[in-house]
mmCIF file of C-alpha atoms in Angstrom:
data_model
loop_
_atom_site.group_PDB
_atom_site.id
_atom_site.type_symbol
_atom_site.label_atom_id
_atom_site.label_comp_id
_atom_site.label_asym_id
_atom_site.label_seq_id
_atom_site.Cartn_x
_atom_site.Cartn_y
_atom_site.Cartn_z
ATOM 1 C CA UNK A 1 115.141 56.542 89.499
ATOM 2 C CA UNK A 2 117.753 58.232 91.660
ATOM 3 C CA UNK A 3 117.947 62.022 91.813
ATOM 4 C CA UNK A 4 121.007 63.221 93.674
ATOM 5 C CA UNK A 5 122.841 66.462 94.420
ATOM 6 C CA UNK A 6 119.719 68.600 94.802
ATOM 7 C CA UNK A 7 118.208 70.967 97.319
ATOM 8 C CA UNK A 8 114.848 69.443 98.185
ATOM 9 C CA UNK A 9 112.138 71.987 98.959
ATOM 10 C CA UNK A 10 108.459 71.419 99.657
ATOM 11 C CA UNK A 11 105.874 72.725 102.113
ATOM 12 C CA UNK A 12 107.495 70.784 104.982
ATOM 13 C CA UNK A 13 111.234 70.514 104.280
ATOM 14 C CA UNK A 14 114.271 72.269 102.885
ATOM 15 C CA UNK A 15 117.347 70.024 102.800
ATOM 16 C CA UNK A 16 120.309 69.125 100.621
ATOM 17 C CA UNK A 17 119.938 65.526 99.607
ATOM 18 C CA UNK A 18 118.695 62.885 97.206
ATOM 19 C CA UNK A 19 115.510 60.976 96.419
ATOM 20 C CA UNK A 20 114.783 57.539 95.020
ATOM 21 C CA UNK A 21 111.677 56.593 93.066
ATOM 22 C CA UNK A 22 110.160 53.121 92.724
ATOM 23 C CA UNK A 23 106.988 52.174 90.872
ATOM 24 C CA UNK A 24 106.080 55.817 90.363
ATOM 25 C CA UNK A 25 106.252 56.731 94.061
ATOM 26 C CA UNK A 26 108.862 58.429 96.194
ATOM 27 C CA UNK A 27 110.674 55.613 97.983
ATOM 28 C CA UNK A 28 113.371 57.318 100.046
ATOM 29 C CA UNK A 29 114.344 60.911 100.796
ATOM 30 C CA UNK A 30 117.662 61.466 102.520
ATOM 31 C CA UNK A 31 120.206 64.167 103.351
ATOM 32 C CA UNK A 32 123.528 64.142 101.490
ATOM 33 C CA UNK A 33 126.330 66.681 101.119
ATOM 34 C CA UNK A 34 126.131 68.848 98.014
ATOM 35 C CA UNK A 35 128.914 68.508 95.453
ATOM 36 C CA UNK A 36 129.823 70.773 92.589
ATOM 37 C CA UNK A 37 128.867 69.866 89.058
ATOM 38 C CA UNK A 38 126.308 70.436 86.347
ATOM 39 C CA UNK A 39 122.997 68.718 85.806
ATOM 40 C CA UNK A 40 123.323 65.363 84.030
ATOM 41 C CA UNK A 41 121.006 62.525 83.059
ATOM 42 C CA UNK A 42 122.057 58.882 82.715
ATOM 43 C CA UNK A 43 119.547 56.232 81.594
ATOM 44 C CA UNK A 44 120.575 52.583 81.755
ATOM 45 C CA UNK A 45 117.746 50.228 80.910
ATOM 46 C CA UNK A 46 115.010 50.731 83.500
ATOM 47 C CA UNK A 47 117.267 52.744 85.802
ATOM 48 C CA UNK A 48 117.641 56.503 85.599
ATOM 49 C CA UNK A 49 120.179 58.558 87.525
ATOM 50 C CA UNK A 50 119.863 62.335 87.554
ATOM 51 C CA UNK A 51 122.552 64.584 89.003
ATOM 52 C CA UNK A 52 120.650 67.741 89.789
ATOM 53 C CA UNK A 53 123.786 69.856 89.699
ATOM 54 C CA UNK A 54 122.855 71.613 92.927
ATOM 55 C CA UNK A 55 119.515 72.838 91.557
ATOM 56 C CA UNK A 56 116.228 72.639 93.449
ATOM 57 C CA UNK A 57 113.856 69.679 93.416
ATOM 58 C CA UNK A 58 110.262 70.595 94.266
ATOM 59 C CA UNK A 59 106.888 68.859 93.942
ATOM 60 C CA UNK A 60 105.338 69.427 90.529
ATOM 61 C CA UNK A 61 102.585 72.025 90.520
ATOM 62 C CA UNK A 62 98.822 71.447 90.607
ATOM 63 C CA UNK A 63 96.587 73.989 88.873
ATOM 64 C CA UNK A 64 92.985 74.196 90.071
ATOM 65 C CA UNK A 65 91.949 76.563 87.282
ATOM 66 C CA UNK A 66 92.789 76.335 83.588
ATOM 67 C CA UNK A 67 91.154 76.350 80.159
ATOM 68 C CA UNK A 68 92.385 73.942 77.473
ATOM 69 C CA UNK A 69 89.457 74.804 75.160
ATOM 70 C CA UNK A 70 88.786 71.264 73.912
ATOM 71 C CA UNK A 71 86.197 70.338 72.754
ATOM 72 C CA UNK A 72 85.077 73.151 70.511
ATOM 73 C CA UNK A 73 87.743 75.850 70.515
ATOM 74 C CA UNK A 74 90.844 73.974 69.467
ATOM 75 C CA UNK A 75 92.052 76.939 67.411
ATOM 76 C CA UNK A 76 92.826 78.542 70.802
ATOM 77 C CA UNK A 77 94.201 75.447 72.582
ATOM 78 C CA UNK A 78 93.695 71.699 72.707
ATOM 79 C CA UNK A 79 94.420 69.069 75.304
ATOM 80 C CA UNK A 80 97.738 68.129 73.715
ATOM 81 C CA UNK A 81 99.080 71.686 73.390
ATOM 82 C CA UNK A 82 97.729 72.518 76.844
ATOM 83 C CA UNK A 83 99.411 69.448 78.320
ATOM 84 C CA UNK A 84 102.734 70.387 76.717
ATOM 85 C CA UNK A 85 102.393 73.917 78.045
ATOM 86 C CA UNK A 86 101.590 72.530 81.499
ATOM 87 C CA UNK A 87 104.669 70.317 81.815
ATOM 88 C CA UNK A 88 106.840 73.122 80.421
ATOM 89 C CA UNK A 89 105.517 75.251 83.262
ATOM 90 C CA UNK A 90 106.093 72.504 85.848
ATOM 91 C CA UNK A 91 102.482 71.273 86.163
ATOM 92 C CA UNK A 92 101.451 67.618 86.176
ATOM 93 C CA UNK A 93 97.872 68.025 87.463
ATOM 94 C CA UNK A 94 95.367 70.450 85.967
ATOM 95 C CA UNK A 95 91.673 71.164 86.624
ATOM 96 C CA UNK A 96 89.913 72.215 83.404
ATOM 97 C CA UNK A 97 86.945 74.565 83.301
ATOM 98 C CA UNK A 98 83.606 73.745 81.681
ATOM 99 C CA UNK A 99 83.207 76.595 79.161
ATOM 100 C CA UNK A 100 83.955 74.417 76.154
ATOM 101 C CA UNK A 101 81.704 73.748 73.134
ATOM 102 C CA UNK A 102 79.584 71.900 73.978
ATOM 103 C CA UNK A 103 79.647 73.173 77.533
ATOM 104 C CA UNK A 104 80.711 70.352 79.839
ATOM 105 C CA UNK A 105 77.353 69.548 81.406
ATOM 106 C CA UNK A 106 77.458 65.767 80.958
ATOM 107 C CA UNK A 107 79.624 62.767 81.660
ATOM 108 C CA UNK A 108 80.041 62.266 77.902
ATOM 109 C CA UNK A 109 82.125 65.436 77.700
ATOM 110 C CA UNK A 110 83.924 64.656 80.959
ATOM 111 C CA UNK A 111 84.927 61.228 79.689
ATOM 112 C CA UNK A 112 86.010 62.600 76.312
ATOM 113 C CA UNK A 113 88.402 65.059 77.978
ATOM 114 C CA UNK A 114 89.766 62.549 80.478
ATOM 115 C CA UNK A 115 90.359 59.932 77.784
ATOM 116 C CA UNK A 116 92.131 62.452 75.534
ATOM 117 C CA UNK A 117 94.408 63.467 78.408
ATOM 118 C CA UNK A 118 95.201 59.815 79.145
ATOM 119 C CA UNK A 119 96.035 59.159 75.496
ATOM 120 C CA UNK A 120 98.493 62.045 75.514
ATOM 121 C CA UNK A 121 99.851 60.881 78.845
ATOM 122 C CA UNK A 122 101.695 63.975 80.031
ATOM 123 C CA UNK A 123 99.493 65.187 82.892
ATOM 124 C CA UNK A 124 96.560 64.192 85.086
ATOM 125 C CA UNK A 125 93.379 66.093 84.285
ATOM 126 C CA UNK A 126 90.186 66.721 86.232
ATOM 127 C CA UNK A 127 87.311 68.048 84.139
ATOM 128 C CA UNK A 128 84.896 70.503 85.737
ATOM 129 C CA UNK A 129 81.154 70.180 85.094
ATOM 130 C CA UNK A 130 79.106 73.356 84.761
ATOM 131 C CA UNK A 131 76.967 74.359 87.735
ATOM 132 C CA UNK A 132 74.019 75.193 85.471
ATOM 133 C CA UNK A 133 73.099 73.207 82.375
ATOM 134 C CA UNK A 134 74.895 74.676 79.359
ATOM 135 C CA UNK A 135 75.986 77.535 81.632
ATOM 136 C CA UNK A 136 72.604 79.098 80.907
ATOM 137 C CA UNK A 137 71.854 79.893 84.548
ATOM 138 C CA UNK A 138 68.488 78.126 84.445
ATOM 139 C CA UNK A 139 68.771 74.619 85.929
ATOM 140 C CA UNK A 140 71.093 72.308 87.839
ATOM 141 C CA UNK A 141 69.164 69.100 87.185
ATOM 142 C CA UNK A 142 72.097 67.634 85.207
ATOM 143 C CA UNK A 143 74.163 67.494 88.420
ATOM 144 C CA UNK A 144 72.078 64.488 89.497
ATOM 145 C CA UNK A 145 73.722 62.480 86.707
ATOM 146 C CA UNK A 146 77.418 63.146 87.330
ATOM 147 C CA UNK A 147 79.512 60.479 88.997
ATOM 148 C CA UNK A 148 82.127 60.643 91.734
ATOM 149 C CA UNK A 149 84.976 61.167 89.267
ATOM 150 C CA UNK A 150 83.797 64.809 89.073
ATOM 151 C CA UNK A 151 85.432 66.730 91.879
ATOM 152 C CA UNK A 152 84.498 70.299 90.887
ATOM 153 C CA UNK A 153 81.560 72.160 89.363
ATOM 154 C CA UNK A 154 81.727 75.750 88.092
ATOM 155 C CA UNK A 155 80.222 78.177 85.604
ATOM 156 C CA UNK A 156 83.624 79.867 85.400
ATOM 157 C CA UNK A 157 83.454 82.737 82.963
ATOM 158 C CA UNK A 158 80.025 83.635 84.303
ATOM 159 C CA UNK A 159 78.617 84.276 87.732
ATOM 160 C CA UNK A 160 75.555 82.223 88.690
ATOM 161 C CA UNK A 161 73.007 85.009 89.049
ATOM 162 C CA UNK A 162 70.182 82.887 90.473
ATOM 163 C CA UNK A 163 70.656 82.827 94.252
ATOM 164 C CA UNK A 164 68.524 79.718 94.769
ATOM 165 C CA UNK A 165 70.407 77.703 92.145
ATOM 166 C CA UNK A 166 73.717 78.569 93.781
ATOM 167 C CA UNK A 167 72.365 77.499 97.165
ATOM 168 C CA UNK A 168 71.019 74.247 95.683
ATOM 169 C CA UNK A 169 74.396 73.471 94.113
ATOM 170 C CA UNK A 170 76.167 74.106 97.407
ATOM 171 C CA UNK A 171 73.660 71.899 99.219
ATOM 172 C CA UNK A 172 74.290 69.120 96.697
ATOM 173 C CA UNK A 173 78.055 69.453 97.209
ATOM 174 C CA UNK A 174 77.710 68.086 100.752
ATOM 175 C CA UNK A 175 76.218 64.753 99.705
ATOM 176 C CA UNK A 176 77.933 64.366 96.333
ATOM 177 C CA UNK A 177 81.494 65.131 97.407
ATOM 178 C CA UNK A 178 82.218 67.871 94.896
ATOM 179 C CA UNK A 179 83.427 71.444 95.322
ATOM 180 C CA UNK A 180 81.585 74.436 93.901
ATOM 181 C CA UNK A 181 84.015 76.890 92.293
ATOM 182 C CA UNK A 182 82.637 80.413 92.235
ATOM 183 C CA UNK A 183 83.365 82.873 89.454
ATOM 184 C CA UNK A 184 82.386 85.865 91.557
ATOM 185 C CA UNK A 185 80.893 88.314 89.092
ATOM 186 C CA UNK A 186 77.532 90.023 89.583
ATOM 187 C CA UNK A 187 76.540 90.831 86.002
ATOM 188 C CA UNK A 188 74.429 93.769 87.084
ATOM 189 C CA UNK A 189 77.711 95.640 87.562
ATOM 190 C CA UNK A 190 79.889 94.083 84.855
ATOM 191 C CA UNK A 191 79.555 96.947 82.399
ATOM 192 C CA UNK A 192 80.088 99.711 84.935
ATOM 193 C CA UNK A 193 82.028 98.546 87.996
ATOM 194 C CA UNK A 194 83.997 95.279 87.952
ATOM 195 C CA UNK A 195 85.117 95.844 91.533
ATOM 196 C CA UNK A 196 81.532 95.921 92.723
ATOM 197 C CA UNK A 197 80.760 92.946 90.484
ATOM 198 C CA UNK A 198 83.358 90.822 92.269
ATOM 199 C CA UNK A 199 82.657 92.100 95.763
ATOM 200 C CA UNK A 200 78.885 91.752 95.512
ATOM 201 C CA UNK A 201 79.023 88.164 94.276
ATOM 202 C CA UNK A 202 81.778 87.179 96.715
ATOM 203 C CA UNK A 203 79.551 88.246 99.602
ATOM 204 C CA UNK A 204 76.535 86.438 98.138
ATOM 205 C CA UNK A 205 78.443 83.181 97.616
ATOM 206 C CA UNK A 206 80.004 83.202 101.074
ATOM 207 C CA UNK A 207 76.573 83.745 102.610
ATOM 208 C CA UNK A 208 75.203 80.849 100.550
ATOM 209 C CA UNK A 209 78.079 78.652 101.727
ATOM 210 C CA UNK A 210 77.424 79.524 105.360
ATOM 211 C CA UNK A 211 73.686 78.976 104.961
ATOM 212 C CA UNK A 212 73.964 75.572 103.305
ATOM 213 C CA UNK A 213 77.170 74.213 104.837
ATOM 214 C CA UNK A 214 78.329 73.385 101.320
ATOM 215 C CA UNK A 215 81.881 73.337 99.995
ATOM 216 C CA UNK A 216 82.943 76.533 98.195
ATOM 217 C CA UNK A 217 86.155 77.500 96.406
ATOM 218 C CA UNK A 218 86.477 81.142 95.377
ATOM 219 C CA UNK A 219 88.327 81.547 92.087
ATOM 220 C CA UNK A 220 90.716 84.379 91.208
ATOM 221 C CA UNK A 221 90.122 86.621 94.259
ATOM 222 C CA UNK A 222 91.509 89.998 93.216
ATOM 223 C CA UNK A 223 90.172 92.846 95.379
ATOM 224 C CA UNK A 224 91.116 93.783 98.909
ATOM 225 C CA UNK A 225 87.428 93.893 99.867
ATOM 226 C CA UNK A 226 86.788 90.352 98.587
ATOM 227 C CA UNK A 227 89.848 89.110 100.450
ATOM 228 C CA UNK A 228 88.606 90.711 103.669
ATOM 229 C CA UNK A 229 85.322 88.821 103.220
ATOM 230 C CA UNK A 230 87.259 85.574 102.774
ATOM 231 C CA UNK A 231 89.245 86.260 105.934
ATOM 232 C CA UNK A 232 86.113 86.995 107.957
ATOM 233 C CA UNK A 233 84.399 83.855 106.679
ATOM 234 C CA UNK A 234 87.370 81.648 107.466
ATOM 235 C CA UNK A 235 87.581 83.086 110.974
ATOM 236 C CA UNK A 236 84.074 81.819 111.710
ATOM 237 C CA UNK A 237 84.715 78.404 110.174
ATOM 238 C CA UNK A 238 83.158 78.671 106.726
ATOM 239 C CA UNK A 239 83.859 75.637 104.542
ATOM 240 C CA UNK A 240 85.706 77.641 101.898
ATOM 241 C CA UNK A 241 89.047 77.843 100.160
ATOM 242 C CA UNK A 242 90.267 80.512 97.810
ATOM 243 C CA UNK A 243 92.823 81.161 95.119
ATOM 244 C CA UNK A 244 94.489 84.130 93.556
ATOM 245 C CA UNK A 245 96.407 84.216 90.283
ATOM 246 C CA UNK A 246 100.002 85.034 89.351
ATOM 247 C CA UNK A 247 98.899 87.998 87.244
ATOM 248 C CA UNK A 248 96.809 89.534 90.012
ATOM 249 C CA UNK A 249 99.838 89.337 92.311
ATOM 250 C CA UNK A 250 102.419 90.449 89.765
ATOM 251 C CA UNK A 251 100.806 93.344 87.884
ATOM 252 C CA UNK A 252 98.626 96.349 88.644
ATOM 253 C CA UNK A 253 96.137 98.081 86.386
ATOM 254 C CA UNK A 254 98.728 100.449 84.951
ATOM 255 C CA UNK A 255 99.278 97.556 82.526
ATOM 256 C CA UNK A 256 96.420 97.839 80.053
ATOM 257 C CA UNK A 257 95.400 94.276 79.293
ATOM 258 C CA UNK A 258 91.951 92.719 79.364
ATOM 259 C CA UNK A 259 91.491 89.915 81.867
ATOM 260 C CA UNK A 260 88.483 88.946 83.981
ATOM 261 C CA UNK A 261 88.591 89.908 86.803
ATOM 262 C CA UNK A 262 90.713 92.872 85.740
ATOM 263 C CA UNK A 263 94.155 93.739 87.025
ATOM 264 C CA UNK A 264 93.706 95.764 90.200
ATOM 265 C CA UNK A 265 95.296 98.587 92.186
ATOM 266 C CA UNK A 266 98.610 98.368 94.093
ATOM 267 C CA UNK A 267 96.614 98.337 97.352
ATOM 268 C CA UNK A 268 94.800 95.230 96.191
ATOM 269 C CA UNK A 269 98.084 93.499 95.390
ATOM 270 C CA UNK A 270 99.408 94.358 98.850
ATOM 271 C CA UNK A 271 96.242 92.943 100.390
ATOM 272 C CA UNK A 272 96.600 89.699 98.443
ATOM 273 C CA UNK A 273 100.241 89.314 99.441
ATOM 274 C CA UNK A 274 99.440 90.016 103.093
ATOM 275 C CA UNK A 275 96.695 87.389 102.942
ATOM 276 C CA UNK A 276 99.166 84.909 101.463
ATOM 277 C CA UNK A 277 101.611 85.609 104.290
ATOM 278 C CA UNK A 278 98.861 85.219 106.902
ATOM 279 C CA UNK A 279 97.627 81.906 105.471
ATOM 280 C CA UNK A 280 94.246 82.999 104.126
ATOM 281 C CA UNK A 281 95.049 82.251 100.474
ATOM 282 C CA UNK A 282 95.002 78.509 99.862
ATOM 283 C CA UNK A 283 96.319 78.284 96.329
ATOM 284 C CA UNK A 284 97.788 80.194 93.444
ATOM 285 C CA UNK A 285 96.008 79.050 90.277
ATOM 286 C CA UNK A 286 96.861 80.169 86.765
ATOM 287 C CA UNK A 287 93.451 80.808 85.140
ATOM 288 C CA UNK A 288 95.331 79.843 81.960
ATOM 289 C CA UNK A 289 93.126 81.346 79.222
ATOM 290 C CA UNK A 290 94.678 80.998 75.760
ATOM 291 C CA UNK A 291 93.236 82.938 72.808
ATOM 292 C CA UNK A 292 94.016 83.463 69.162
ATOM 293 C CA UNK A 293 95.513 86.816 68.213
ATOM 294 C CA UNK A 294 92.306 87.829 66.439
ATOM 295 C CA UNK A 295 90.083 86.897 69.381
ATOM 296 C CA UNK A 296 92.328 88.832 71.732
ATOM 297 C CA UNK A 297 92.280 91.847 69.407
ATOM 298 C CA UNK A 298 88.480 91.659 69.491
ATOM 299 C CA UNK A 299 88.454 91.915 73.280
ATOM 300 C CA UNK A 300 88.529 88.342 74.580
ATOM 301 C CA UNK A 301 89.611 88.457 78.245
ATOM 302 C CA UNK A 302 92.399 86.243 79.525
ATOM 303 C CA UNK A 303 96.109 85.464 79.809
ATOM 304 C CA UNK A 304 97.997 82.413 78.620
ATOM 305 C CA UNK A 305 99.713 81.824 81.930
ATOM 306 C CA UNK A 306 100.518 78.205 82.749
ATOM 307 C CA UNK A 307 104.084 78.466 81.395
ATOM 308 C CA UNK A 308 104.958 81.660 83.273
ATOM 309 C CA UNK A 309 103.138 81.149 86.597
ATOM 310 C CA UNK A 310 106.109 79.852 88.562
ATOM 311 C CA UNK A 311 108.416 82.536 87.191
ATOM 312 C CA UNK A 312 106.018 85.374 88.035
ATOM 313 C CA UNK A 313 105.374 84.070 91.555
ATOM 314 C CA UNK A 314 109.040 83.347 92.267
ATOM 315 C CA UNK A 315 110.047 86.787 91.006
ATOM 316 C CA UNK A 316 107.347 88.719 92.860
ATOM 317 C CA UNK A 317 106.912 86.776 96.088
ATOM 318 C CA UNK A 318 110.268 85.134 96.803
ATOM 319 C CA UNK A 319 112.970 87.062 94.967
ATOM 320 C CA UNK A 320 111.319 90.464 94.779
ATOM 321 C CA UNK A 321 110.722 91.435 98.394
ATOM 322 C CA UNK A 322 111.112 88.108 100.174
ATOM 323 C CA UNK A 323 107.445 88.132 101.137
ATOM 324 C CA UNK A 324 107.386 84.342 101.402
ATOM 325 C CA UNK A 325 109.821 81.432 101.345
ATOM 326 C CA UNK A 326 110.210 78.989 98.497
ATOM 327 C CA UNK A 327 108.623 76.371 100.765
ATOM 328 C CA UNK A 328 105.549 78.561 101.197
ATOM 329 C CA UNK A 329 105.328 78.980 97.426
ATOM 330 C CA UNK A 330 105.433 75.181 97.128
ATOM 331 C CA UNK A 331 102.574 74.974 99.613
ATOM 332 C CA UNK A 332 100.498 77.352 97.472
ATOM 333 C CA UNK A 333 101.305 75.806 94.089
ATOM 334 C CA UNK A 334 101.670 72.117 95.003
ATOM 335 C CA UNK A 335 100.623 70.914 98.455
ATOM 336 C CA UNK A 336 97.388 72.838 99.054
ATOM 337 C CA UNK A 337 95.916 72.451 95.553
ATOM 338 C CA UNK A 338 96.808 68.742 95.557
ATOM 339 C CA UNK A 339 95.035 68.365 98.900
ATOM 340 C CA UNK A 340 91.957 70.201 97.603
ATOM 341 C CA UNK A 341 91.897 68.030 94.455
ATOM 342 C CA UNK A 342 92.411 64.928 96.629
ATOM 343 C CA UNK A 343 95.465 63.677 94.775
ATOM 344 C CA UNK A 344 98.426 61.938 96.402
ATOM 345 C CA UNK A 345 100.874 64.642 95.351
ATOM 346 C CA UNK A 346 102.408 67.864 96.573
ATOM 347 C CA UNK A 347 105.153 66.647 98.930
ATOM 348 C CA UNK A 348 108.566 65.040 98.428
ATOM 349 C CA UNK A 349 107.742 62.221 100.811
ATOM 350 C CA UNK A 350 107.763 58.438 100.842
ATOM 351 C CA UNK A 351 104.550 57.040 99.391
ATOM 352 C CA UNK A 352 103.570 60.174 97.488
ATOM 353 C CA UNK A 353 103.392 60.086 93.695
ATOM 354 C CA UNK A 354 106.771 61.017 92.252
ATOM 355 C CA UNK A 355 105.627 64.142 90.424
ATOM 356 C CA UNK A 356 108.390 66.729 90.698
ATOM 357 C CA UNK A 357 110.304 69.470 88.976
ATOM 358 C CA UNK A 358 113.958 70.422 88.971
ATOM 359 C CA UNK A 359 114.292 74.188 88.813
ATOM 360 C CA UNK A 360 117.030 76.806 88.619
ATOM 361 C CA UNK A 361 115.692 79.590 90.809
ATOM 362 C CA UNK A 362 118.593 81.932 90.047
ATOM 363 C CA UNK A 363 118.276 81.803 86.265
ATOM 364 C CA UNK A 364 117.226 85.177 84.842
ATOM 365 C CA UNK A 365 115.541 85.464 81.482
ATOM 366 C CA UNK A 366 112.960 87.413 79.549
ATOM 367 C CA UNK A 367 109.556 85.926 78.886
ATOM 368 C CA UNK A 368 109.133 85.199 75.185
ATOM 369 C CA UNK A 369 105.591 84.352 74.116
ATOM 370 C CA UNK A 370 106.839 83.053 70.779
ATOM 371 C CA UNK A 371 108.510 80.216 72.676
ATOM 372 C CA UNK A 372 105.281 79.112 74.377
ATOM 373 C CA UNK A 373 104.180 75.514 73.897
ATOM 374 C CA UNK A 374 100.614 76.777 74.263
ATOM 375 C CA UNK A 375 98.780 77.872 71.143
ATOM 376 C CA UNK A 376 97.860 81.000 73.096
ATOM 377 C CA UNK A 377 100.580 83.642 72.860
ATOM 378 C CA UNK A 378 98.425 86.193 74.720
ATOM 379 C CA UNK A 379 100.379 87.603 77.656
ATOM 380 C CA UNK A 380 101.076 91.139 78.855
ATOM 381 C CA UNK A 381 104.378 89.860 80.285
ATOM 382 C CA UNK A 382 106.158 89.307 76.981
ATOM 383 C CA UNK A 383 109.682 90.663 77.529
ATOM 384 C CA UNK A 384 109.373 90.773 81.331
ATOM 385 C CA UNK A 385 112.620 90.054 83.191
ATOM 386 C CA UNK A 386 111.975 87.135 85.553
ATOM 387 C CA UNK A 387 113.739 84.604 87.740
ATOM 388 C CA UNK A 388 113.368 80.858 87.458
ATOM 389 C CA UNK A 389 113.560 78.131 84.853
ATOM 390 C CA UNK A 390 111.964 74.686 84.812
ATOM 391 C CA UNK A 391 114.783 72.332 83.841
ATOM 392 C CA UNK A 392 112.829 69.080 84.103
ATOM 393 C CA UNK A 393 109.317 67.874 84.902
ATOM 394 C CA UNK A 394 108.732 64.293 86.073
ATOM 395 C CA UNK A 395 105.374 62.511 86.441
ATOM 396 C CA UNK A 396 105.256 59.267 88.433
ATOM 397 C CA UNK A 397 108.969 58.782 87.875
ATOM 398 C CA UNK A 398 108.769 59.371 84.105
ATOM 399 C CA UNK A 399 110.424 62.428 82.547
ATOM 400 C CA UNK A 400 107.749 64.364 80.642
ATOM 401 C CA UNK A 401 109.695 67.572 79.968
ATOM 402 C CA UNK A 402 113.323 68.623 79.769
ATOM 403 C CA UNK A 403 114.711 72.047 78.983
ATOM 404 C CA UNK A 404 116.675 71.827 75.750
#
C-alpha cells in the first residue's frame, strides 16, 4: 500500500508526505510536496494506492474503555455492531468492560469475546475480567485462573467497596502483569452526592495503589478535585494512569442527560483541559455505553460515543480554543492508550502496525444518531455542529472502513 499526498500527524511528527505499508506494517515514511487534488483509491491486484487529497493521516485510535454488551445484552450492542461503530469512529483497538451477562469473570467468556472479534475481523479487542467474581464485591479468587492474555481487570459500572479486596487486586497486578481499572464511585454517596462518590473513591484507590505498589488506571476522571489527587499522586511517583472522556470535556451539566459519572460544572471542564495541557491526563477514552431507547428512557446511564469521540475532541480541544495541537490529541487517543495496552500501534513509524485513519479536520457537519453504526442511538449530542470526518480507517494495511 502507498498513501501519498497527505499531512502526516502523530504524537511525534507533523509533515507533508507519504507512507508505504508492507506486510501490515509501516515500511517507509517520507516527506513529499503536497499537490492539489481529491482523495482517490486505486486497487491493482495486491497493490493499493491512495491519494489522500491533502487530508490528514493519523494513527488509528485505541479506546481503553468501551462496552459492546456481548454476551448477554445484544439488544443494546454486539461485537459486530460495536466493531463497525469503532472503525467508523476511527478505532482499531478497543478494550471491553466486564459487565456483560454472564459477567466476564472467567477465561471462557474472555475467549468467547476474543474469538468473536477475530471472526468479524475489523478491530483488535482486549476483554477485561472483573475484579470481583460476578462483580459481586465478595471475592477475587477467580483472578488466580486468568492467563497473560488478560491485560486489564475492572468492575466498571461499580466501585469495589471492600478496601482489602481492592488492595489484594492491586498487589496481584504486580506479579500478574495486569492493570486494575478503577470505577471510582463510593456507593455510600451515590444517591446523594456523585461528586463526593467519585472523590472519596479516587482518594481510596490512589492510597491503595501507593500502599501496594500495584498498577492502577483511573477511569473517566471528571471532577477537579479528583484530577488534583491524580496530579499529586503522579508528582510523588505513583504507578497510575488516568483517562477522561470526550463528553466530560465537551459538555457541562446544563445538558440534562444521565451518564455515570455525571456531566460536571464548567470549572471541572477547565480543570480537565488544564490537566491535559500539563500532561497529567494520559488518555481520552470513550466509555462507549450503548442502550436501547426503552432502557435509556428508564434511566440507564451512558452515552453511545465511539463514533463521535474524535469529532467532539477535535471541536473542543483543537478547533474550539486551540487548547492543544492535533499531535497532542493523537498522543491522547492513539499513542498513550496503545502504550498502556502494550500494542505496537499509535505512531506513523517504520515497524509499527499500519493502523491509521485519513481524516478531514475542516469538514463541518451535524451529529446524526440515526446514522450511527452502533445499535445505541443514545447521545445528547444529536444535532451538535462539529468539525472532523473519518474518511477511511485502515487496520494492518487493510481498509476496514470508507466514508461513502
